[in-house]
CSV table of N, CA and C in Angstrom, one decimal:
chain,number,residue,atom,x,y,z
A,1,UNK,N,-4.7,-11.4,59.6
A,1,UNK,CA,-3.2,-10.8,59.7
A,1,UNK,C,-3.0,-10.4,58.2
A,2,UNK,N,-2.6,-9.6,57.9
A,2,UNK,CA,-1.9,-9.2,56.5
A,2,UNK,C,-0.6,-9.6,55.9
A,3,UNK,N,-0.1,-9.8,55.2
A,3,UNK,CA,0.7,-10.7,54.8
A,3,UNK,C,2.1,-9.6,55.2
A,4,UNK,N,2.3,-8.4,55.2
A,4,UNK,CA,3.6,-7.9,56.0
A,4,UNK,C,3.5,-8.6,57.4
A,5,UNK,N,2.2,-8.7,57.6
A,5,UNK,CA,2.7,-8.9,59.2
A,5,UNK,C,2.9,-9.9,59.5
A,6,UNK,N,2.9,-11.1,58.3
A,6,UNK,CA,3.0,-12.8,58.5
A,6,UNK,C,4.5,-12.5,58.4
A,7,UNK,N,5.1,-11.4,57.5
A,7,UNK,CA,6.5,-11.5,57.6
A,7,UNK,C,7.1,-11.0,58.2
A,8,UNK,N,6.8,-10.3,59.3
A,8,UNK,CA,7.8,-9.4,60.3
A,8,UNK,C,8.2,-10.2,61.0
A,9,UNK,N,9.7,-11.2,61.4
A,9,UNK,CA,10.0,-11.6,62.6
A,9,UNK,C,9.6,-11.3,63.8
A,10,UNK,N,9.7,-11.8,64.7
A,10,UNK,CA,9.0,-11.9,65.9
A,10,UNK,C,10.3,-11.1,67.1
A,11,UNK,N,9.6,-10.4,68.2
A,11,UNK,CA,10.9,-9.7,69.0
A,11,UNK,C,10.4,-9.8,69.9
A,12,UNK,N,11.7,-9.8,70.2
A,12,UNK,CA,11.5,-10.6,71.8
A,12,UNK,C,11.8,-9.2,73.0
A,13,UNK,N,10.8,-8.4,73.9
A,13,UNK,CA,10.9,-7.4,74.1
A,13,UNK,C,12.1,-7.6,76.1
A,14,UNK,N,12.6,-6.9,76.6
A,14,UNK,CA,13.3,-7.1,77.7
A,14,UNK,C,12.6,-6.0,78.8
A,15,UNK,N,12.3,-6.2,79.5
A,15,UNK,CA,11.9,-4.5,80.8
A,15,UNK,C,13.2,-4.3,81.6
A,16,UNK,N,13.4,-3.5,82.9
A,16,UNK,CA,14.5,-2.7,82.8
A,16,UNK,C,15.8,-3.2,83.4
A,17,UNK,N,14.8,-4.7,84.8
A,17,UNK,CA,15.3,-5.1,85.3
A,17,UNK,C,15.8,-6.6,84.7
A,18,UNK,N,16.1,-7.1,83.8
A,18,UNK,CA,16.4,-7.9,82.5
A,18,UNK,C,17.6,-7.6,82.1
A,19,UNK,N,17.2,-6.3,81.6
A,19,UNK,CA,18.0,-5.2,81.0
A,19,UNK,C,19.9,-5.0,82.4
A,20,UNK,N,18.8,-4.1,83.2
A,20,UNK,CA,20.3,-4.1,84.4
A,20,UNK,C,20.6,-5.4,84.5
A,21,UNK,N,20.2,-6.1,84.7
A,21,UNK,CA,20.9,-8.3,84.8
A,21,UNK,C,22.0,-8.4,83.8
A,22,UNK,N,21.7,-8.2,82.5
A,22,UNK,CA,22.8,-8.4,81.6
A,22,UNK,C,23.9,-7.1,81.3
A,23,UNK,N,23.5,-5.5,81.4
A,23,UNK,CA,24.5,-4.8,82.0
A,23,UNK,C,24.7,-4.7,82.7
A,24,UNK,N,25.9,-4.3,83.5
A,24,UNK,CA,25.5,-4.2,84.9
A,24,UNK,C,25.9,-2.3,85.2
A,25,UNK,N,25.2,-1.6,84.2
A,25,UNK,CA,25.0,-0.3,84.3
A,25,UNK,C,24.4,0.0,85.1
A,26,UNK,N,24.6,1.7,85.6
A,26,UNK,CA,23.4,2.3,85.9
A,26,UNK,C,21.8,2.4,85.1
A,27,UNK,N,20.6,3.0,85.6
A,27,UNK,CA,20.0,3.1,84.6
A,27,UNK,C,20.3,4.7,84.2
A,28,UNK,N,20.9,5.6,84.9
A,28,UNK,CA,21.6,6.8,84.2
A,28,UNK,C,22.9,6.9,83.1
A,29,UNK,N,22.9,5.6,83.3
A,29,UNK,CA,24.5,5.8,82.4
A,29,UNK,C,23.6,5.1,81.0
A,30,UNK,N,22.9,4.0,81.1
A,30,UNK,CA,22.4,3.5,79.9
A,30,UNK,C,21.6,4.9,79.1
A,31,UNK,N,20.9,5.5,80.6
A,31,UNK,CA,19.8,6.2,79.3
A,31,UNK,C,20.9,7.3,78.5
A,32,UNK,N,22.0,7.4,79.2
A,32,UNK,CA,22.9,8.7,78.9
A,32,UNK,C,23.6,7.6,77.4
A,33,UNK,N,24.0,6.9,77.3
A,33,UNK,CA,24.4,6.6,75.6
A,33,UNK,C,23.5,6.6,75.3
A,34,UNK,N,22.0,6.1,75.5
A,34,UNK,CA,21.0,5.8,74.2
A,34,UNK,C,21.0,7.5,74.0
A,35,UNK,N,21.0,8.4,74.6
A,35,UNK,CA,20.8,9.9,74.6
A,35,UNK,C,22.0,10.2,73.6
A,36,UNK,N,23.0,9.6,73.3
A,36,UNK,CA,23.8,9.7,72.7
A,36,UNK,C,24.1,8.9,71.1
A,37,UNK,N,23.0,8.2,71.1
A,37,UNK,CA,22.9,6.9,70.1
A,37,UNK,C,23.6,5.6,70.0
A,38,UNK,N,24.8,5.6,71.5
A,38,UNK,CA,25.6,4.5,71.9
A,38,UNK,C,24.9,3.3,72.1
A,39,UNK,N,23.6,3.0,71.9
A,39,UNK,CA,23.1,2.0,73.2
A,39,UNK,C,21.7,1.9,72.2
A,40,UNK,N,21.3,1.0,72.4
A,40,UNK,CA,19.7,0.6,71.9
A,40,UNK,C,18.2,1.5,72.2
A,41,UNK,N,17.5,2.2,71.9
A,41,UNK,CA,16.9,2.6,72.0
A,41,UNK,C,15.6,2.3,72.8
A,42,UNK,N,15.5,2.5,74.1
A,42,UNK,CA,13.8,1.7,74.2
A,42,UNK,C,12.5,1.9,73.9
A,43,UNK,N,12.5,1.5,73.5
A,43,UNK,CA,10.5,1.1,73.3
A,43,UNK,C,9.5,1.7,74.2
A,44,UNK,N,8.8,3.0,74.2
A,44,UNK,CA,7.9,2.9,75.0
A,44,UNK,C,6.9,2.7,74.6
A,45,UNK,N,6.1,1.5,76.0
A,45,UNK,CA,5.2,0.7,75.8
A,45,UNK,C,3.9,1.3,76.3
A,46,UNK,N,4.3,1.9,77.5
A,46,UNK,CA,2.4,3.0,78.1
A,46,UNK,C,3.4,3.9,78.7
A,47,UNK,N,2.0,4.7,79.5
A,47,UNK,CA,3.0,5.9,80.2
A,47,UNK,C,4.3,5.5,80.9
A,48,UNK,N,4.1,4.7,82.0
A,48,UNK,CA,5.2,3.7,83.0
A,48,UNK,C,5.7,2.4,82.6
A,49,UNK,N,6.1,1.8,81.0
A,49,UNK,CA,6.6,1.2,81.4
A,49,UNK,C,7.3,0.5,80.1
A,50,UNK,N,8.5,1.2,79.8
A,50,UNK,CA,9.6,0.7,78.5
A,50,UNK,C,9.9,-0.9,78.4
A,51,UNK,N,10.5,-0.8,77.5
A,51,UNK,CA,11.5,-2.7,76.8
A,51,UNK,C,12.8,-2.2,76.2
A,52,UNK,N,13.2,-3.0,76.0
A,52,UNK,CA,14.4,-3.1,74.7
A,52,UNK,C,14.1,-4.2,74.1
A,53,UNK,N,14.7,-4.3,72.9
A,53,UNK,CA,14.9,-5.7,71.9
A,53,UNK,C,16.3,-6.1,72.1
A,54,UNK,N,15.8,-7.6,73.0
A,54,UNK,CA,16.6,-8.3,73.2
A,54,UNK,C,17.9,-8.8,72.0
A,55,UNK,N,17.6,-8.4,70.6
A,55,UNK,CA,18.1,-8.9,69.7
A,55,UNK,C,19.3,-7.4,69.8
A,56,UNK,N,18.5,-7.3,70.0
A,56,UNK,CA,19.5,-5.0,69.7
A,56,UNK,C,20.5,-4.7,70.7
A,57,UNK,N,20.4,-5.5,72.4
A,57,UNK,CA,20.9,-5.4,73.0
A,57,UNK,C,21.8,-6.5,73.0
A,58,UNK,N,21.5,-7.6,72.6
A,58,UNK,CA,22.7,-8.4,72.7
A,58,UNK,C,23.9,-8.1,71.4
A,59,UNK,N,23.3,-7.5,70.0
A,59,UNK,CA,24.7,-6.8,69.2
A,59,UNK,C,25.3,-5.7,70.1
A,60,UNK,N,25.0,-5.3,70.6
A,60,UNK,CA,24.6,-4.0,71.2
A,60,UNK,C,26.4,-4.6,72.4
A,61,UNK,N,26.0,-5.8,73.1
A,61,UNK,CA,27.0,-7.0,74.0
A,61,UNK,C,27.9,-6.8,73.0
A,62,UNK,N,28.2,-7.8,72.0
A,62,UNK,CA,29.1,-8.6,70.9
A,62,UNK,C,29.4,-7.6,70.6
A,63,UNK,N,29.3,-6.3,69.7
A,63,UNK,CA,29.4,-5.2,69.1
A,63,UNK,C,31.3,-4.3,70.5
A,64,UNK,N,30.7,-4.7,71.9
A,64,UNK,CA,31.7,-4.0,72.4
A,64,UNK,C,32.6,-5.1,73.0
A,65,UNK,N,32.2,-6.4,73.2
A,65,UNK,CA,33.0,-7.3,73.0
A,65,UNK,C,34.3,-7.7,71.8
A,66,UNK,N,33.6,-7.6,71.2
A,66,UNK,CA,34.8,-7.5,69.9
A,66,UNK,C,35.7,-5.7,69.6
A,67,UNK,N,35.0,-4.7,69.9
A,67,UNK,CA,35.6,-3.6,70.1
A,67,UNK,C,37.3,-3.1,70.8
A,68,UNK,N,38.1,-3.1,69.9
A,68,UNK,CA,39.6,-2.5,70.8
A,68,UNK,C,39.4,-1.1,71.1
A,69,UNK,N,38.2,-0.2,71.1
A,69,UNK,CA,38.8,1.0,71.3
A,69,UNK,C,37.7,1.2,72.8
A,70,UNK,N,39.4,1.8,73.7
A,70,UNK,CA,38.7,2.1,75.2
A,70,UNK,C,37.6,2.7,74.7
A,71,UNK,N,36.9,2.3,76.4
A,71,UNK,CA,35.5,3.4,76.6
A,71,UNK,C,36.2,4.8,76.8
A,72,UNK,N,35.0,5.5,75.9
A,72,UNK,CA,35.3,7.3,76.2
A,72,UNK,C,35.1,7.5,77.7
A,73,UNK,N,35.4,8.3,78.2
A,73,UNK,CA,34.8,9.2,79.1
A,73,UNK,C,34.7,10.5,79.1
A,74,UNK,N,32.8,11.5,79.6
A,74,UNK,CA,33.0,12.3,78.5
A,74,UNK,C,33.7,13.6,79.8
A,75,UNK,N,34.4,14.5,79.2
A,75,UNK,CA,34.7,15.7,80.0
A,75,UNK,C,36.3,15.1,79.9
A,76,UNK,N,37.0,14.0,79.4
A,76,UNK,CA,38.5,13.7,79.9
A,76,UNK,C,39.2,13.7,78.2
A,77,UNK,N,40.4,13.8,78.1
A,77,UNK,CA,40.8,14.0,76.6
A,77,UNK,C,42.3,13.1,77.0
A,78,UNK,N,42.3,13.0,76.3
A,78,UNK,CA,43.5,11.1,76.2
A,78,UNK,C,44.9,12.2,76.0
A,79,UNK,N,46.0,11.4,76.5
A,79,UNK,CA,46.8,12.0,76.9
A,79,UNK,C,47.6,11.3,76.1
A,80,UNK,N,48.4,12.7,75.0
A,80,UNK,CA,49.3,12.5,74.3
A,80,UNK,C,51.1,11.7,74.6
């Protein structure tokens, strides 16, 4: 191992099943949020397997808990 690898913190990756147990949203909703930059990006492991960084997902959950902003629905505008 080189010095750069030794100093890098280890990451815990979670699979889709674990993610969906943590985030009660559909695959499509999560994918759409990723595309908009509103959710942590998936990490492509193989051509048929993806994962998410657990710390990033937990940070996203915490940001949603702390947020006072209402959820935005695409195609709908707030009534004045």
